[in-house]
PDB file of C-alpha atoms in Angstrom:
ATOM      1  CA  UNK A   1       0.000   0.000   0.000  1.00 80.00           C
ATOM      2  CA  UNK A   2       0.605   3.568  -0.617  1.00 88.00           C
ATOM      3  CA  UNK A   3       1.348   6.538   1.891  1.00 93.00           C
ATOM      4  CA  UNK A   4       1.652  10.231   0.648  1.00 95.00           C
ATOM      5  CA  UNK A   5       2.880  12.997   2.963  1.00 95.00           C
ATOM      6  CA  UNK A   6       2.454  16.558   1.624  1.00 96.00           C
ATOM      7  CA  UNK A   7       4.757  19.671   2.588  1.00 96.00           C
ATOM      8  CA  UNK A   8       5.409  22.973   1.740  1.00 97.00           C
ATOM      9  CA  UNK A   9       1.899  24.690   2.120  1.00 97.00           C
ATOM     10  CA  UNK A  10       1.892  28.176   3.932  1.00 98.00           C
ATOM     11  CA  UNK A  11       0.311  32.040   4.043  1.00 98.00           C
ATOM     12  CA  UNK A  12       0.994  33.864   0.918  1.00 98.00           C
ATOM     13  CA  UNK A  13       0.565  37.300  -0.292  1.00 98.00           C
ATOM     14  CA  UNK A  14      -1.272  37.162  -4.011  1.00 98.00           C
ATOM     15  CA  UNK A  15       1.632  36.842  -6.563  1.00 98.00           C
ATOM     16  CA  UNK A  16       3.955  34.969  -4.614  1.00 98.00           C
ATOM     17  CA  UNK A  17       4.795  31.527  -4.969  1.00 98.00           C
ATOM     18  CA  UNK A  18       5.062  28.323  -2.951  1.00 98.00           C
ATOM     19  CA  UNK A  19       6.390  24.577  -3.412  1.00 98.00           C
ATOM     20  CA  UNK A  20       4.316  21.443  -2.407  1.00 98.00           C
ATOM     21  CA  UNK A  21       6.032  18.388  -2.174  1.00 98.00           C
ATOM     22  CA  UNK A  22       4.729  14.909  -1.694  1.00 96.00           C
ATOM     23  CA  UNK A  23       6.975  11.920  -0.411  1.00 95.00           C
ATOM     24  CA  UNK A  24       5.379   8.673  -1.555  1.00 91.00           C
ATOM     25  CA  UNK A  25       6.504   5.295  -0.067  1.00 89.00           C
ATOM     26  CA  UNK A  26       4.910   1.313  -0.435  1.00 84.00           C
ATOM     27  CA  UNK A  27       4.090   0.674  -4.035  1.00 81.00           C
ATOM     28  CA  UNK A  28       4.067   1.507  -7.798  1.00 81.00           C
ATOM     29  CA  UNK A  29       3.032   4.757  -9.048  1.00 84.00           C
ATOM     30  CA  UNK A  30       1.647   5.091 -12.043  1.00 88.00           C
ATOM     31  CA  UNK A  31       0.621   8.244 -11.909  1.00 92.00           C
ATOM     32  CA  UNK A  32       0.127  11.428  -9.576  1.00 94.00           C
ATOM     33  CA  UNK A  33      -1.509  14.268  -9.289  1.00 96.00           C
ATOM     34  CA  UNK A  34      -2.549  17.358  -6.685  1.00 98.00           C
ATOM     35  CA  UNK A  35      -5.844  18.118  -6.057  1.00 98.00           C
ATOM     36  CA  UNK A  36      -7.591  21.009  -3.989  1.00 98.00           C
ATOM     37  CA  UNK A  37     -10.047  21.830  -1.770  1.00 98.00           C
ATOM     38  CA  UNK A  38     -11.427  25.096  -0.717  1.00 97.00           C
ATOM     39  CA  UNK A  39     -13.855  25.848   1.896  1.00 91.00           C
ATOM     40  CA  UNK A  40     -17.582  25.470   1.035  1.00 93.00           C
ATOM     41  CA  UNK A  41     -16.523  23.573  -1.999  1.00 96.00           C
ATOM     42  CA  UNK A  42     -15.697  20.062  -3.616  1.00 96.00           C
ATOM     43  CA  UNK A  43     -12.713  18.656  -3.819  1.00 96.00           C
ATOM     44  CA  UNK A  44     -11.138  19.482  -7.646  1.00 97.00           C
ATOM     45  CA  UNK A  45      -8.240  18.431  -9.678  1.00 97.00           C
ATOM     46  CA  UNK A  46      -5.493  20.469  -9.787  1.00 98.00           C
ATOM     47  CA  UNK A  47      -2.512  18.666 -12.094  1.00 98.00           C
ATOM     48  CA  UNK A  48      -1.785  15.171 -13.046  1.00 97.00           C
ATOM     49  CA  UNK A  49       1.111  13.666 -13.987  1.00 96.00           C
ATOM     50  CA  UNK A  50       1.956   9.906 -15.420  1.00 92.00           C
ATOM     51  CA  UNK A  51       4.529   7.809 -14.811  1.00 86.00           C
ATOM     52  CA  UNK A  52       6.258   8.934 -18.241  1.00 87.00           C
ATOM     53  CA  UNK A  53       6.450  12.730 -17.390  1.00 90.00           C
ATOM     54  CA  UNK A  54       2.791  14.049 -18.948  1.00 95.00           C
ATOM     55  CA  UNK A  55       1.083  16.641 -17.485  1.00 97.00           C
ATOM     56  CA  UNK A  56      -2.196  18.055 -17.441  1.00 97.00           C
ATOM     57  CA  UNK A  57      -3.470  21.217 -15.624  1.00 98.00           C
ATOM     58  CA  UNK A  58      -6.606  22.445 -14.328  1.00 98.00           C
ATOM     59  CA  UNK A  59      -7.644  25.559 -16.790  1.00 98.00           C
ATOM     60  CA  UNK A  60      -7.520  27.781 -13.324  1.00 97.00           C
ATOM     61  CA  UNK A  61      -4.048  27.121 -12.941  1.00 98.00           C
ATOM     62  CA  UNK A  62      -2.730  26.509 -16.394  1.00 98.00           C
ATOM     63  CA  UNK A  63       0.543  28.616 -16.960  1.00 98.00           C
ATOM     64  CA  UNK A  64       0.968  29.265 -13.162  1.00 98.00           C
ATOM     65  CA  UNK A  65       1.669  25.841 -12.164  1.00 98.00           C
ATOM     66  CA  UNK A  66       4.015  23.334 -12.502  1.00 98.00           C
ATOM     67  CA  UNK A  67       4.169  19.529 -11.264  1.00 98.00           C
ATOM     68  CA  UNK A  68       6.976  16.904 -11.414  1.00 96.00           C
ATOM     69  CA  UNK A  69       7.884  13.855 -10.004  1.00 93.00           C
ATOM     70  CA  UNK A  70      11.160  12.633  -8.957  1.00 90.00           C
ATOM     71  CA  UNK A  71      11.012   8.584 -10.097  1.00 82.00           C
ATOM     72  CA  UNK A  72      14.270   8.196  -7.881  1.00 85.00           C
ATOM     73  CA  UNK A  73      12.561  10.125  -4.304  1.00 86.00           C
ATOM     74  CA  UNK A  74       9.441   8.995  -5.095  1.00 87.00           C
ATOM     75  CA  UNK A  75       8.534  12.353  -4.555  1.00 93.00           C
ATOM     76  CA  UNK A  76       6.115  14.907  -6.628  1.00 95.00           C
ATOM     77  CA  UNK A  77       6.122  18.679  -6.635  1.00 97.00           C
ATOM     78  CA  UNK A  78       3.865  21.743  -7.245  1.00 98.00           C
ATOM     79  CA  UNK A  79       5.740  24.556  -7.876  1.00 98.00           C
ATOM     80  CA  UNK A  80       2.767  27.162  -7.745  1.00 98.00           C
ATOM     81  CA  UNK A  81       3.719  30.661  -9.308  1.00 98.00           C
ATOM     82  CA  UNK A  82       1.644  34.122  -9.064  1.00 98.00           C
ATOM     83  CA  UNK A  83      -0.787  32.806  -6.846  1.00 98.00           C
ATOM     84  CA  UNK A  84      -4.057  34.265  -6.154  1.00 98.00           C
ATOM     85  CA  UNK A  85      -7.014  34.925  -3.622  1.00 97.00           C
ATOM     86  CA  UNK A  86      -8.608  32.288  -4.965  1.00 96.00           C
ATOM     87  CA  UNK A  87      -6.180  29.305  -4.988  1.00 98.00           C
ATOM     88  CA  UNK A  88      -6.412  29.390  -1.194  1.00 98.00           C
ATOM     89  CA  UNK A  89      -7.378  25.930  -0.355  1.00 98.00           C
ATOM     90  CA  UNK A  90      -5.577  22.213   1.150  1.00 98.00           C
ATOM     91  CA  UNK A  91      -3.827  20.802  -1.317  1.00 98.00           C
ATOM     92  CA  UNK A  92      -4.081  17.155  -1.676  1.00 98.00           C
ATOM     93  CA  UNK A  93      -1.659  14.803  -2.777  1.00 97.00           C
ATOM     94  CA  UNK A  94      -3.043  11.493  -4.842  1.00 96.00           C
ATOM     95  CA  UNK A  95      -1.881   8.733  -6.368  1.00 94.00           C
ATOM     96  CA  UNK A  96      -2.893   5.934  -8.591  1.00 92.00           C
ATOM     97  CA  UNK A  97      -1.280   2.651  -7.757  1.00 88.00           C
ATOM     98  CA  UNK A  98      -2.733   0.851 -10.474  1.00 87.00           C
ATOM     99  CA  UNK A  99      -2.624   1.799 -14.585  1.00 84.00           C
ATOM    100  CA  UNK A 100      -6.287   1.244 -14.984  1.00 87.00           C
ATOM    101  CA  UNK A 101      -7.251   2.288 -11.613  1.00 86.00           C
ATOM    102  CA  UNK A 102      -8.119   5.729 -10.123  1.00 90.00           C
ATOM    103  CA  UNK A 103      -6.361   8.250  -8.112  1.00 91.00           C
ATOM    104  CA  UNK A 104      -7.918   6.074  -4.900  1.00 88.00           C
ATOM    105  CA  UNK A 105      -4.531   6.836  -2.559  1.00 91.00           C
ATOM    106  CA  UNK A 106      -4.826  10.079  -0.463  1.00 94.00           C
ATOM    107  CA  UNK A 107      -2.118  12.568   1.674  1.00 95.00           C
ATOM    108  CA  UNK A 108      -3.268  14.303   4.742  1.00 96.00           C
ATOM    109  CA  UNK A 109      -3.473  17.230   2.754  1.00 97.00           C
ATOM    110  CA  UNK A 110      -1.333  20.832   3.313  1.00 97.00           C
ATOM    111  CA  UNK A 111      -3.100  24.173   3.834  1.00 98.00           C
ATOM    112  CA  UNK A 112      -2.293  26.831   0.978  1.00 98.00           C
ATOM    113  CA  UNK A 113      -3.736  30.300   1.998  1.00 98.00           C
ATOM    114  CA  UNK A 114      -3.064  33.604  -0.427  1.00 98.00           C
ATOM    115  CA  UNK A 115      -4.044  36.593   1.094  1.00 97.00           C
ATOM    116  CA  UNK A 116      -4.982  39.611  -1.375  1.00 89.00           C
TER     117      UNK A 116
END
């Protein structure tokens, strides 16, 4: 089985820029991604990447953030640049341990808040 740890959330000011990480240990990973949750609302994908370096990007975020994986740490990253009000949110770190499977593998999530 999988565990995910995330890292790196904090306060902000709107426009600055923070770096999630997310250590995985116990099993394949075939793919991973960050998702987000603000209050009052559901739980959305933020950026996905597979196992061969694709990545795909929310349309809120597009061109203001970046993920990668590190095959040898078994670690992924957000690298989250000009941040706004509205990105506040936890950030959740998921995984999918299987190629057919879905992103079923959860962190305990790190609190990103940008203040305007």
């Amino acid at each position: 089985q999988v565990q995910l740890v995330e890292s790196g959330g904090g306060l902000v000011q709107a426009g600055g820029s923070l770096r999630l990480s997310c250590a995985a240990s116990g099993g394949i990973l075939y793919a991973l991604a960050w998702y987000r949750q603000a209050p009052g609302k559901q739980r959305e994908s933020v950026a996905t990447i597979t196992s061969g370096g694709s990545a795909m990007y929310a349309d809120s975020v597009k061109g203001r953030f970046t993920i990668s994986r590190d095959n040898a740490k078994n670690t992924v990253y957000l690298q989250m640049d000009s941040l706004k009000f509205e990105d506040t949110a936890v950030y959740y770190c998921a995984a999918k341990t299987r190629i057919a499977g879905t992103f079923s593998k959860w962190g305990q999530g790190t609190q990103v808040t940008v203040s305007s």
